[in-house]
Amino acid sequence: RQIVEAAASPPMARGLKHRRAAESFLSLGLSAEAEGLLHMAADQDPKQAASAETGALTAVAALLAGRPEEADALADPRLDGTDEISLWRAVRQAMRDDGSPSAAAVFATTAPLVFQYPKPIRDHILPLIVETMIKGGEIPAAERLLQARQDDPKLAYARALMQQADGNTGNALAMLDAL
């Protein structure tokens, strides 16, 4: 419905409508589609092209699609000052540098935000966040997230990493073998 509404709008009114549709796509886990729609919105609407928020949303879609090299818009200084942008910048850093201590430190304070996101987004980035915190030395914060999601099968590898970090090598190896 959102796409049809955008298509039926005058050309200069489509950008914001495409952005809203892209937000819906992201919430459904359709990150590549959302990124394409955001690029189209920016191409067709100068306001969307100049918008730091559209750039950030496009960068988030790129990260969720597994393309951190296309997420440069997150560095825009107009976006500074929010925990949410800090979280996504750390996601990008973690994707580029496995176990990044700097990303882990950011996640230690911003990770609870992930529970505010729709399930497809949360399920996609939570394992990366927890694994990065463990590898990056933010063990207590990672442990809190694992406690909050005890039955989440997507965190099985992170649980094994936590066992290893706690010195339970035998348990960690058994868990890794099971995976």
Short mmCIF file of N, CA and C in Angstrom, two decimals, residues 142-150:
data_model
loop_
_atom_site.label_atom_id
_atom_site.label_comp_id
_atom_site.label_asym_id
_atom_site.label_seq_id
_atom_site.Cartn_x
_atom_site.Cartn_y
_atom_site.Cartn_z
N ALA A 142 27.81 -8.37 28.44
CA ALA A 142 27.40 -9.48 27.57
C ALA A 142 26.63 -10.52 28.37
N GLU A 143 27.09 -10.76 29.58
CA GLU A 143 26.43 -11.75 30.43
C GLU A 143 24.99 -11.32 30.75
N ARG A 144 24.79 -10.02 30.97
CA ARG A 144 23.43 -9.52 31.23
C ARG A 144 22.52 -9.76 30.03
N LEU A 145 23.03 -9.54 28.83
CA LEU A 145 22.22 -9.78 27.63
C LEU A 145 21.91 -11.26 27.46
N LEU A 146 22.89 -12.09 27.72
CA LEU A 146 22.66 -13.54 27.62
C LEU A 146 21.64 -14.01 28.65
N GLN A 147 21.69 -13.43 29.84
CA GLN A 147 20.70 -13.78 30.88
C GLN A 147 19.30 -13.37 30.44
N ALA A 148 19.20 -12.23 29.78
CA ALA A 148 17.90 -11.74 29.33
C ALA A 148 17.33 -12.58 28.19
N ARG A 149 18.18 -13.29 27.47
CA ARG A 149 17.77 -14.08 26.30
C ARG A 149 18.24 -15.52 26.43
N GLN A 150 17.96 -16.15 27.56
CA GLN A 150 18.47 -17.49 27.86
C GLN A 150 18.05 -18.55 26.85
#
